[in-house]
PDB file of C-alpha atoms and ligand atoms in Angstrom:
ATOM      1  CA  MET A  10    -110.988 -22.059 181.822  1.00  0.00           C
ATOM      2  CA  LYS A  11    -107.568 -23.601 181.892  1.00  0.00           C
ATOM      3  CA  ILE A  12    -105.025 -21.221 183.396  1.00  0.00           C
ATOM      4  CA  ILE A  13    -101.397 -21.843 182.507  1.00  0.00           C
ATOM      5  CA  HIS A  14     -98.803 -20.074 184.600  1.00  0.00           C
ATOM      6  CA  ALA A  15     -95.839 -18.697 182.657  1.00  0.00           C
ATOM      7  CA  THR A  16     -92.772 -17.393 184.432  1.00  0.00           C
ATOM      8  CA  ASP A  17     -92.304 -14.348 182.228  1.00  0.00           C
ATOM      9  CA  TYR A  18     -93.058 -12.822 178.817  1.00  0.00           C
ATOM     10  CA  GLU A  19     -90.689 -15.166 176.956  1.00  0.00           C
ATOM     11  CA  ASP A  20     -92.184 -18.224 178.602  1.00  0.00           C
ATOM     12  CA  MET A  21     -95.733 -17.024 177.854  1.00  0.00           C
ATOM     13  CA  SER A  22     -94.806 -16.378 174.214  1.00  0.00           C
ATOM     14  CA  ARG A  23     -93.116 -19.764 173.783  1.00  0.00           C
ATOM     15  CA  LYS A  24     -96.078 -21.639 175.253  1.00  0.00           C
ATOM     16  CA  ALA A  25     -98.532 -19.691 173.089  1.00  0.00           C
ATOM     17  CA  ALA A  26     -96.530 -20.257 169.898  1.00  0.00           C
ATOM     18  CA  ASN A  27     -96.439 -23.981 170.695  1.00  0.00           C
ATOM     19  CA  LEU A  28    -100.231 -24.121 171.064  1.00  0.00           C
ATOM     20  CA  ILE A  29    -100.859 -22.212 167.830  1.00  0.00           C
ATOM     21  CA  ALA A  30     -98.286 -24.358 166.020  1.00  0.00           C
ATOM     22  CA  ALA A  31    -100.106 -27.480 167.243  1.00  0.00           C
ATOM     23  CA  GLN A  32    -103.376 -26.102 165.856  1.00  0.00           C
ATOM     24  CA  VAL A  33    -101.835 -25.392 162.439  1.00  0.00           C
ATOM     25  CA  THR A  34    -100.149 -28.803 162.369  1.00  0.00           C
ATOM     26  CA  LEU A  35    -103.315 -30.674 163.323  1.00  0.00           C
ATOM     27  CA  LYS A  36    -105.495 -28.731 160.873  1.00  0.00           C
ATOM     28  CA  PRO A  37    -103.374 -27.131 158.121  1.00  0.00           C
ATOM     29  CA  ASN A  38    -106.368 -25.267 156.646  1.00  0.00           C
ATOM     30  CA  CYS A  39    -107.480 -23.889 160.010  1.00  0.00           C
ATOM     31  CA  VAL A  40    -108.990 -20.468 160.587  1.00  0.00           C
ATOM     32  CA  LEU A  41    -107.030 -18.372 163.070  1.00  0.00           C
ATOM     33  CA  GLY A  42    -108.447 -15.335 164.839  1.00  0.00           C
ATOM     34  CA  LEU A  43    -105.561 -12.975 165.493  1.00  0.00           C
ATOM     35  CA  ALA A  44    -104.820 -10.020 167.751  1.00  0.00           C
ATOM     36  CA  THR A  45    -102.413  -7.099 167.703  1.00  0.00           C
ATOM     37  CA  GLY A  46    -100.802  -5.148 170.549  1.00  0.00           C
ATOM     38  CA  SER A  47     -97.616  -5.708 172.551  1.00  0.00           C
ATOM     39  CA  THR A  48     -98.705  -9.008 174.077  1.00  0.00           C
ATOM     40  CA  PRO A  49     -98.613 -11.307 171.006  1.00  0.00           C
ATOM     41  CA  ILE A  50     -95.416  -9.918 169.423  1.00  0.00           C
ATOM     42  CA  GLY A  51     -93.229 -12.602 171.063  1.00  0.00           C
ATOM     43  CA  THR A  52     -95.723 -15.290 170.045  1.00  0.00           C
ATOM     44  CA  TYR A  53     -95.580 -14.149 166.419  1.00  0.00           C
ATOM     45  CA  LYS A  54     -91.762 -14.170 166.591  1.00  0.00           C
ATOM     46  CA  GLY A  55     -91.957 -17.750 167.847  1.00  0.00           C
ATOM     47  CA  LEU A  56     -94.236 -18.740 164.960  1.00  0.00           C
ATOM     48  CA  VAL A  57     -91.896 -17.111 162.435  1.00  0.00           C
ATOM     49  CA  ALA A  58     -88.956 -19.028 163.948  1.00  0.00           C
ATOM     50  CA  LYS A  59     -90.865 -22.318 163.645  1.00  0.00           C
ATOM     51  CA  TYR A  60     -91.711 -21.518 160.024  1.00  0.00           C
ATOM     52  CA  GLU A  61     -88.075 -20.654 159.257  1.00  0.00           C
ATOM     53  CA  ALA A  62     -86.969 -23.918 160.858  1.00  0.00           C
ATOM     54  CA  GLY A  63     -89.288 -25.776 158.479  1.00  0.00           C
ATOM     55  CA  ASP A  64     -91.609 -26.872 161.278  1.00  0.00           C
ATOM     56  CA  LEU A  65     -94.702 -24.917 160.280  1.00  0.00           C
ATOM     57  CA  ASP A  66     -96.613 -24.401 157.047  1.00  0.00           C
ATOM     58  CA  PHE A  67     -99.129 -21.547 156.791  1.00  0.00           C
ATOM     59  CA  SER A  68     -99.964 -22.061 153.105  1.00  0.00           C
ATOM     60  CA  GLU A  69    -103.529 -23.228 153.778  1.00  0.00           C
ATOM     61  CA  VAL A  70    -104.250 -21.098 156.852  1.00  0.00           C
ATOM     62  CA  SER A  71    -106.690 -18.197 156.770  1.00  0.00           C
ATOM     63  CA  SER A  72    -106.884 -15.503 159.428  1.00  0.00           C
ATOM     64  CA  TYR A  73    -109.297 -12.889 160.711  1.00  0.00           C
ATOM     65  CA  ASN A  74    -108.086 -10.088 162.930  1.00  0.00           C
ATOM     66  CA  LEU A  75    -110.112  -8.733 165.780  1.00  0.00           C
ATOM     67  CA  ASP A  76    -109.980  -5.053 165.100  1.00  0.00           C
ATOM     68  CA  GLU A  77    -108.672  -1.990 163.276  1.00  0.00           C
ATOM     69  CA  TYR A  78    -108.573   1.731 163.943  1.00  0.00           C
ATOM     70  CA  ARG A  79    -111.293   3.561 162.043  1.00  0.00           C
ATOM     71  CA  GLY A  80    -109.812   6.062 159.598  1.00  0.00           C
ATOM     72  CA  LEU A  81    -106.426   4.388 159.058  1.00  0.00           C
ATOM     73  CA  THR A  82    -105.468   2.751 155.764  1.00  0.00           C
ATOM     74  CA  GLY A  83    -103.622  -0.554 155.764  1.00  0.00           C
ATOM     75  CA  ASP A  84    -100.347   1.069 154.737  1.00  0.00           C
ATOM     76  CA  ASP A  85    -100.378   3.423 157.734  1.00  0.00           C
ATOM     77  CA  PRO A  86     -97.644   2.153 160.112  1.00  0.00           C
ATOM     78  CA  GLN A  87    -100.065   2.595 163.039  1.00  0.00           C
ATOM     79  CA  SER A  88    -102.731   0.413 161.447  1.00  0.00           C
ATOM     80  CA  TYR A  89    -103.315  -3.125 162.624  1.00  0.00           C
ATOM     81  CA  ARG A  90    -103.060  -4.414 159.048  1.00  0.00           C
ATOM     82  CA  TYR A  91     -99.537  -2.960 158.897  1.00  0.00           C
ATOM     83  CA  PHE A  92     -98.742  -4.517 162.295  1.00  0.00           C
ATOM     84  CA  MET A  93     -99.847  -7.974 161.135  1.00  0.00           C
ATOM     85  CA  ASN A  94     -97.850  -7.770 157.905  1.00  0.00           C
ATOM     86  CA  ASP A  95     -94.814  -6.537 159.790  1.00  0.00           C
ATOM     87  CA  ASN A  96     -94.943  -9.007 162.687  1.00  0.00           C
ATOM     88  CA  LEU A  97     -96.207 -12.155 160.986  1.00  0.00           C
ATOM     89  CA  PHE A  98     -97.615 -12.240 157.467  1.00  0.00           C
ATOM     90  CA  ASP A  99     -94.520 -10.887 155.673  1.00  0.00           C
ATOM     91  CA  HIS A 100     -92.347 -13.549 157.312  1.00  0.00           C
ATOM     92  CA  VAL A 101     -94.307 -16.764 156.754  1.00  0.00           C
ATOM     93  CA  ASN A 102     -95.883 -18.469 153.728  1.00  0.00           C
ATOM     94  CA  ILE A 103     -99.464 -17.414 154.469  1.00  0.00           C
ATOM     95  CA  ASP A 104    -101.483 -16.394 151.410  1.00  0.00           C
ATOM     96  CA  LYS A 105    -102.151 -12.710 152.159  1.00  0.00           C
ATOM     97  CA  SER A 106    -105.384 -12.806 150.195  1.00  0.00           C
ATOM     98  CA  ARG A 107    -106.667 -15.111 152.947  1.00  0.00           C
ATOM     99  CA  THR A 108    -105.690 -12.732 155.765  1.00  0.00           C
ATOM    100  CA  PHE A 109    -108.480 -10.399 156.815  1.00  0.00           C
ATOM    101  CA  VAL A 110    -108.433  -7.285 158.993  1.00  0.00           C
ATOM    102  CA  PRO A 111    -111.432  -4.939 159.247  1.00  0.00           C
ATOM    103  CA  ASP A 112    -111.035  -2.180 156.637  1.00  0.00           C
ATOM    104  CA  GLY A 113    -110.152   0.943 158.618  1.00  0.00           C
ATOM    105  CA  SER A 114    -110.331   3.117 155.514  1.00  0.00           C
ATOM    106  CA  ASN A 115    -114.020   2.351 154.938  1.00  0.00           C
ATOM    107  CA  MET A 116    -115.870   5.081 156.847  1.00  0.00           C
ATOM    108  CA  ASP A 117    -119.271   3.489 156.179  1.00  0.00           C
ATOM    109  CA  ALA A 118    -119.352   1.743 159.538  1.00  0.00           C
ATOM    110  CA  GLU A 119    -122.560  -0.191 159.069  1.00  0.00           C
ATOM    111  CA  ALA A 120    -121.709  -1.690 155.673  1.00  0.00           C
ATOM    112  CA  ASN A 121    -118.109  -2.331 156.666  1.00  0.00           C
ATOM    113  CA  CYS A 122    -119.009  -4.182 159.861  1.00  0.00           C
ATOM    114  CA  ALA A 123    -121.750  -6.227 158.196  1.00  0.00           C
ATOM    115  CA  ALA A 124    -119.309  -7.223 155.443  1.00  0.00           C
ATOM    116  CA  TYR A 125    -116.694  -8.315 157.988  1.00  0.00           C
ATOM    117  CA  ASP A 126    -119.217 -10.367 159.956  1.00  0.00           C
ATOM    118  CA  GLY A 127    -120.273 -11.981 156.683  1.00  0.00           C
ATOM    119  CA  LEU A 128    -116.669 -12.961 155.949  1.00  0.00           C
ATOM    120  CA  VAL A 129    -115.935 -14.405 159.393  1.00  0.00           C
ATOM    121  CA  GLY A 130    -119.251 -16.267 159.404  1.00  0.00           C
ATOM    122  CA  ALA A 131    -118.716 -17.681 155.897  1.00  0.00           C
ATOM    123  CA  ALA A 132    -115.317 -18.977 157.054  1.00  0.00           C
ATOM    124  CA  GLY A 133    -117.080 -20.869 159.859  1.00  0.00           C
ATOM    125  CA  TYR A 134    -115.515 -18.742 162.645  1.00  0.00           C
ATOM    126  CA  PRO A 135    -112.002 -19.281 164.040  1.00  0.00           C
ATOM    127  CA  ASP A 136    -110.767 -22.688 165.126  1.00  0.00           C
ATOM    128  CA  LEU A 137    -108.461 -20.794 167.460  1.00  0.00           C
ATOM    129  CA  GLN A 138    -108.923 -17.188 168.553  1.00  0.00           C
ATOM    130  CA  LEU A 139    -105.904 -15.437 170.044  1.00  0.00           C
ATOM    131  CA  LEU A 140    -106.731 -12.608 172.463  1.00  0.00           C
ATOM    132  CA  GLY A 141    -104.871 -10.069 174.532  1.00  0.00           C
ATOM    133  CA  ILE A 142    -106.720  -8.294 177.326  1.00  0.00           C
ATOM    134  CA  GLY A 143    -106.926  -4.576 178.014  1.00  0.00           C
ATOM    135  CA  ASN A 144    -106.010  -3.096 181.402  1.00  0.00           C
ATOM    136  CA  ASN A 145    -109.748  -2.438 181.745  1.00  0.00           C
ATOM    137  CA  GLY A 146    -110.764  -5.973 180.775  1.00  0.00           C
ATOM    138  CA  HIS A 147    -111.574  -5.261 177.132  1.00  0.00           C
ATOM    139  CA  ILE A 148    -111.229  -7.983 174.479  1.00  0.00           C
ATOM    140  CA  GLY A 149    -110.852  -6.806 170.916  1.00  0.00           C
ATOM    141  CA  PHE A 150    -112.041  -3.246 171.396  1.00  0.00           C
ATOM    142  CA  ASN A 151    -115.144  -4.338 173.300  1.00  0.00           C
ATOM    143  CA  GLU A 152    -114.879  -1.815 176.096  1.00  0.00           C
ATOM    144  CA  PRO A 153    -116.564  -1.993 179.523  1.00  0.00           C
ATOM    145  CA  ASP A 154    -120.237  -1.182 179.011  1.00  0.00           C
ATOM    146  CA  ASP A 155    -123.687  -1.965 180.381  1.00  0.00           C
ATOM    147  CA  HIS A 156    -124.218  -4.817 177.905  1.00  0.00           C
ATOM    148  CA  PHE A 157    -122.176  -7.346 175.942  1.00  0.00           C
ATOM    149  CA  SER A 158    -121.790  -6.592 172.246  1.00  0.00           C
ATOM    150  CA  CYS A 159    -122.826  -8.914 169.407  1.00  0.00           C
ATOM    151  CA  GLY A 160    -121.287  -8.656 165.938  1.00  0.00           C
ATOM    152  CA  THR A 161    -118.602  -6.438 164.422  1.00  0.00           C
ATOM    153  CA  HIS A 162    -119.284  -2.805 165.232  1.00  0.00           C
ATOM    154  CA  CYS A 163    -117.732   0.627 165.503  1.00  0.00           C
ATOM    155  CA  VAL A 164    -116.697   1.726 169.000  1.00  0.00           C
ATOM    156  CA  ASP A 165    -115.604   4.919 170.695  1.00  0.00           C
ATOM    157  CA  LEU A 166    -112.397   4.045 172.524  1.00  0.00           C
ATOM    158  CA  THR A 167    -112.324   4.822 176.227  1.00  0.00           C
ATOM    159  CA  GLU A 168    -109.857   7.353 177.630  1.00  0.00           C
ATOM    160  CA  SER A 169    -107.985   4.536 179.389  1.00  0.00           C
ATOM    161  CA  THR A 170    -107.532   2.627 176.120  1.00  0.00           C
ATOM    162  CA  ILE A 171    -106.474   5.779 174.259  1.00  0.00           C
ATOM    163  CA  GLU A 172    -103.980   6.470 177.041  1.00  0.00           C
ATOM    164  CA  ALA A 173    -102.687   2.852 177.039  1.00  0.00           C
ATOM    165  CA  ASN A 174    -102.306   2.806 173.244  1.00  0.00           C
ATOM    166  CA  SER A 175    -100.709   6.269 173.030  1.00  0.00           C
ATOM    167  CA  ARG A 176     -97.332   4.677 173.834  1.00  0.00           C
ATOM    168  CA  LEU A 177     -97.205   3.565 170.203  1.00  0.00           C
ATOM    169  CA  PHE A 178     -97.966   7.028 168.776  1.00  0.00           C
ATOM    170  CA  ASP A 179     -95.871  10.232 168.748  1.00  0.00           C
ATOM    171  CA  ARG A 180     -98.612  12.177 170.522  1.00  0.00           C
ATOM    172  CA  ILE A 181    -101.765  11.120 172.354  1.00  0.00           C
ATOM    173  CA  GLU A 182    -103.754  13.383 169.975  1.00  0.00           C
ATOM    174  CA  ASP A 183    -102.715  11.073 167.131  1.00  0.00           C
ATOM    175  CA  VAL A 184    -104.475   8.009 168.599  1.00  0.00           C
ATOM    176  CA  PRO A 185    -107.686   7.398 166.614  1.00  0.00           C
ATOM    177  CA  ARG A 186    -110.805   7.797 168.760  1.00  0.00           C
ATOM    178  CA  GLN A 187    -112.760   5.029 167.098  1.00  0.00           C
ATOM    179  CA  ALA A 188    -112.187   1.469 165.966  1.00  0.00           C
ATOM    180  CA  TYR A 189    -113.959  -1.383 164.242  1.00  0.00           C
ATOM    181  CA  THR A 190    -114.001  -4.516 166.353  1.00  0.00           C
ATOM    182  CA  MET A 191    -115.363  -8.018 166.217  1.00  0.00           C
ATOM    183  CA  GLY A 192    -118.144  -8.242 168.783  1.00  0.00           C
ATOM    184  CA  THR A 193    -118.134 -10.319 171.926  1.00  0.00           C
ATOM    185  CA  GLN A 194    -120.603 -12.784 170.442  1.00  0.00           C
ATOM    186  CA  THR A 195    -118.433 -13.283 167.350  1.00  0.00           C
ATOM    187  CA  ILE A 196    -115.422 -13.916 169.586  1.00  0.00           C
ATOM    188  CA  MET A 197    -117.435 -16.490 171.562  1.00  0.00           C
ATOM    189  CA  PHE A 198    -118.169 -18.421 168.326  1.00  0.00           C
ATOM    190  CA  ALA A 199    -114.488 -19.476 168.094  1.00  0.00           C
ATOM    191  CA  ARG A 200    -113.976 -23.143 168.904  1.00  0.00           C
ATOM    192  CA  GLN A 201    -110.981 -22.462 171.121  1.00  0.00           C
ATOM    193  CA  ILE A 202    -109.833 -19.196 172.700  1.00  0.00           C
ATOM    194  CA  LEU A 203    -106.290 -18.491 173.826  1.00  0.00           C
ATOM    195  CA  VAL A 204    -105.878 -15.427 176.058  1.00  0.00           C
ATOM    196  CA  LEU A 205    -102.406 -14.054 176.770  1.00  0.00           C
ATOM    197  CA  ALA A 206    -101.538 -11.605 179.525  1.00  0.00           C
ATOM    198  CA  ASN A 207     -98.314 -10.347 181.007  1.00  0.00           C
ATOM    199  CA  GLY A 208     -97.307  -7.606 183.399  1.00  0.00           C
ATOM    200  CA  GLU A 209     -98.760  -6.151 186.584  1.00  0.00           C
ATOM    201  CA  LYS A 210    -101.027  -3.732 184.703  1.00  0.00           C
ATOM    202  CA  LYS A 211    -103.113  -6.727 183.618  1.00  0.00           C
ATOM    203  CA  ALA A 212    -103.447  -8.283 187.091  1.00  0.00           C
ATOM    204  CA  GLN A 213    -106.879  -6.852 187.959  1.00  0.00           C
ATOM    205  CA  ALA A 214    -108.308  -7.577 184.511  1.00  0.00           C
ATOM    206  CA  VAL A 215    -106.983 -11.158 184.585  1.00  0.00           C
ATOM    207  CA  HIS A 216    -108.474 -11.704 188.040  1.00  0.00           C
ATOM    208  CA  ASP A 217    -111.860 -10.319 186.966  1.00  0.00           C
ATOM    209  CA  MET A 218    -111.807 -12.296 183.703  1.00  0.00           C
ATOM    210  CA  CYS A 219    -111.195 -15.603 185.498  1.00  0.00           C
ATOM    211  CA  PHE A 220    -112.848 -15.145 188.889  1.00  0.00           C
ATOM    212  CA  GLY A 221    -115.017 -12.014 188.837  1.00  0.00           C
ATOM    213  CA  PRO A 222    -118.738 -11.904 188.178  1.00  0.00           C
ATOM    214  CA  ILE A 223    -119.704 -12.339 184.518  1.00  0.00           C
ATOM    215  CA  ALA A 224    -120.555  -8.743 183.726  1.00  0.00           C
ATOM    216  CA  PRO A 225    -120.095  -6.338 180.797  1.00  0.00           C
ATOM    217  CA  SER A 226    -118.133  -4.037 183.112  1.00  0.00           C
ATOM    218  CA  CYS A 227    -115.342  -6.580 182.453  1.00  0.00           C
ATOM    219  CA  PRO A 228    -116.008  -7.788 178.886  1.00  0.00           C
ATOM    220  CA  ALA A 229    -113.434 -10.611 179.201  1.00  0.00           C
ATOM    221  CA  SER A 230    -115.465 -12.160 182.045  1.00  0.00           C
ATOM    222  CA  ILE A 231    -117.859 -13.613 179.458  1.00  0.00           C
ATOM    223  CA  LEU A 232    -115.097 -16.044 178.531  1.00  0.00           C
ATOM    224  CA  GLN A 233    -115.997 -17.976 181.704  1.00  0.00           C
ATOM    225  CA  LEU A 234    -119.007 -19.218 179.716  1.00  0.00           C
ATOM    226  CA  HIS A 235    -116.917 -20.527 176.808  1.00  0.00           C
ATOM    227  CA  PRO A 236    -116.219 -24.274 176.942  1.00  0.00           C
ATOM    228  CA  ASN A 237    -112.645 -24.135 175.651  1.00  0.00           C
ATOM    229  CA  VAL A 238    -110.542 -21.230 176.922  1.00  0.00           C
ATOM    230  CA  VAL A 239    -106.845 -21.366 177.713  1.00  0.00           C
ATOM    231  CA  VAL A 240    -105.275 -18.436 179.558  1.00  0.00           C
ATOM    232  CA  ILE A 241    -101.486 -18.156 179.551  1.00  0.00           C
ATOM    233  CA  ALA A 242    -100.358 -15.461 181.961  1.00  0.00           C
ATOM    234  CA  ASP A 243     -97.102 -14.585 183.646  1.00  0.00           C
ATOM    235  CA  ASP A 244     -96.337 -14.160 187.354  1.00  0.00           C
ATOM    236  CA  GLU A 245     -97.205 -10.474 187.414  1.00  0.00           C
ATOM    237  CA  ALA A 246    -100.470 -10.835 185.540  1.00  0.00           C
ATOM    238  CA  LEU A 247    -101.518 -13.668 187.896  1.00  0.00           C
ATOM    239  CA  ALA A 248    -100.532 -11.749 191.037  1.00  0.00           C
ATOM    240  CA  LEU A 249    -104.148 -11.277 192.214  1.00  0.00           C
ATOM    241  CA  CYS A 250    -105.157 -14.875 191.427  1.00  0.00           C
ATOM    242  CA  LYS A 251    -102.560 -16.603 193.608  1.00  0.00           C
ATOM    243  CA  ASP A 252    -104.909 -17.698 196.395  1.00  0.00           C
ATOM    244  CA  LYS A 253    -107.415 -19.020 193.822  1.00  0.00           C
ATOM    245  CA  LEU A 254    -104.781 -21.069 191.989  1.00  0.00           C
ATOM    246  CA  ALA A 255    -102.969 -22.475 195.013  1.00  0.00           C
TER     247      ALA A 255
HETATM  248  C1  F6R B 325    -105.665  -5.952 169.817  1.00  0.00           C
HETATM  249  C2  F6R B 325    -106.789  -6.041 170.733  1.00  0.00           C
HETATM  250  C3  F6R B 325    -106.719  -5.516 172.125  1.00  0.00           C
HETATM  251  C4  F6R B 325    -105.423  -5.866 172.821  1.00  0.00           C
HETATM  252  C5  F6R B 325    -105.394  -5.302 174.249  1.00  0.00           C
HETATM  253  C6  F6R B 325    -104.072  -5.554 174.928  1.00  0.00           C
HETATM  254  O1  F6R B 325    -106.006  -6.508 168.567  1.00  0.00           O
HETATM  255  O2  F6R B 325    -107.792  -6.515 170.341  1.00  0.00           O
HETATM  256  O3  F6R B 325    -107.807  -6.034 172.841  1.00  0.00           O
HETATM  257  O4  F6R B 325    -105.269  -7.254 172.866  1.00  0.00           O
HETATM  258  O5  F6R B 325    -105.625  -3.929 174.207  1.00  0.00           O
HETATM  259  O6  F6R B 325    -103.090  -4.807 174.283  1.00  0.00           O
HETATM  260  P1  F6R B 325    -101.555  -5.014 174.613  1.00  0.00           P
HETATM  261  O7  F6R B 325    -101.213  -6.382 174.153  1.00  0.00           O
HETATM  262  O8  F6R B 325    -100.838  -3.963 173.807  1.00  0.00           O
HETATM  263  O9  F6R B 325    -101.401  -4.838 176.079  1.00  0.00           O
END
C-alpha cells in the first residue's frame, strides 16, 4: 500500500483528481470504478474543472459504480445514480450509456446482482477503482462481518452506516435499510485501487485498513493483499498512523 499524506480535504481531492486524470490520459478507453459519498465530491469537481479546461476527455471512458440503495429509482435525488449524474456525468463528455450503477429499482436481488457482476466482468473489471471508507471500515457497502463477501449482493446496512448516511436525508427513517453493492472480491479484481479518506471520524478505519489484522471485521483491511493500492488521506484521517509513517 502506498500512503500519500494530504494536508486537508482540498489537497486530497486535488491529488486524487490528478491520479484519475493520469489514468484517463494514459488509457482513454479505461474502465473506472466509482464511488459516491462526501469524500469524492471534491475529486469529481477537480475532474470537471480539468475537462472544462480542455485537459481531459471522457468520451471513451466507461464506469461502474460500487453501490446503490435498494428501492430507489435513478431519478430519486437520494439515489447514487442521481449523485453521479449531478456530481460528474452531467458535466463531462462521458457517454452515459457506458456509465453503470446497480439498478436500485430492481427488487429481484439475485437477478439484479448477477446481471451487474456479468456487466463488470464483461468489461474486464476496473483499471482504477476509487473507494471511500466507512467509519466502520466498510468499502462499498461491504459491512463488518464474519467473512469477506464475493460478488455483487444485497446487504442490510448497519445502524452505524444508517446513522452516518442520515445526514443526507431529512429524517433517519428515510434512509433505505438495504443496498446493492459490489462484493469485496469484485473490488479486489480492479488493477489499481485508490482509497480516499478525510476527517477524524475515519482515523480508526484508516489505521485498521493499513496496519490492522486482515479480518472481515474491517472489510477494508483486505486491501493489504492487493498489489496496487494508493491511499490518499488527510492529517486527521492519518492521526492514528503517525508513528507507523514516521
Ligand atoms: C459509496 C460507498 C461507501 C462510502 C463510505 C464513505 O459509494 O461505497 O463505501 O465510500 O461510506 O462515505 P463518505 O465519503 O460519505 O464518508
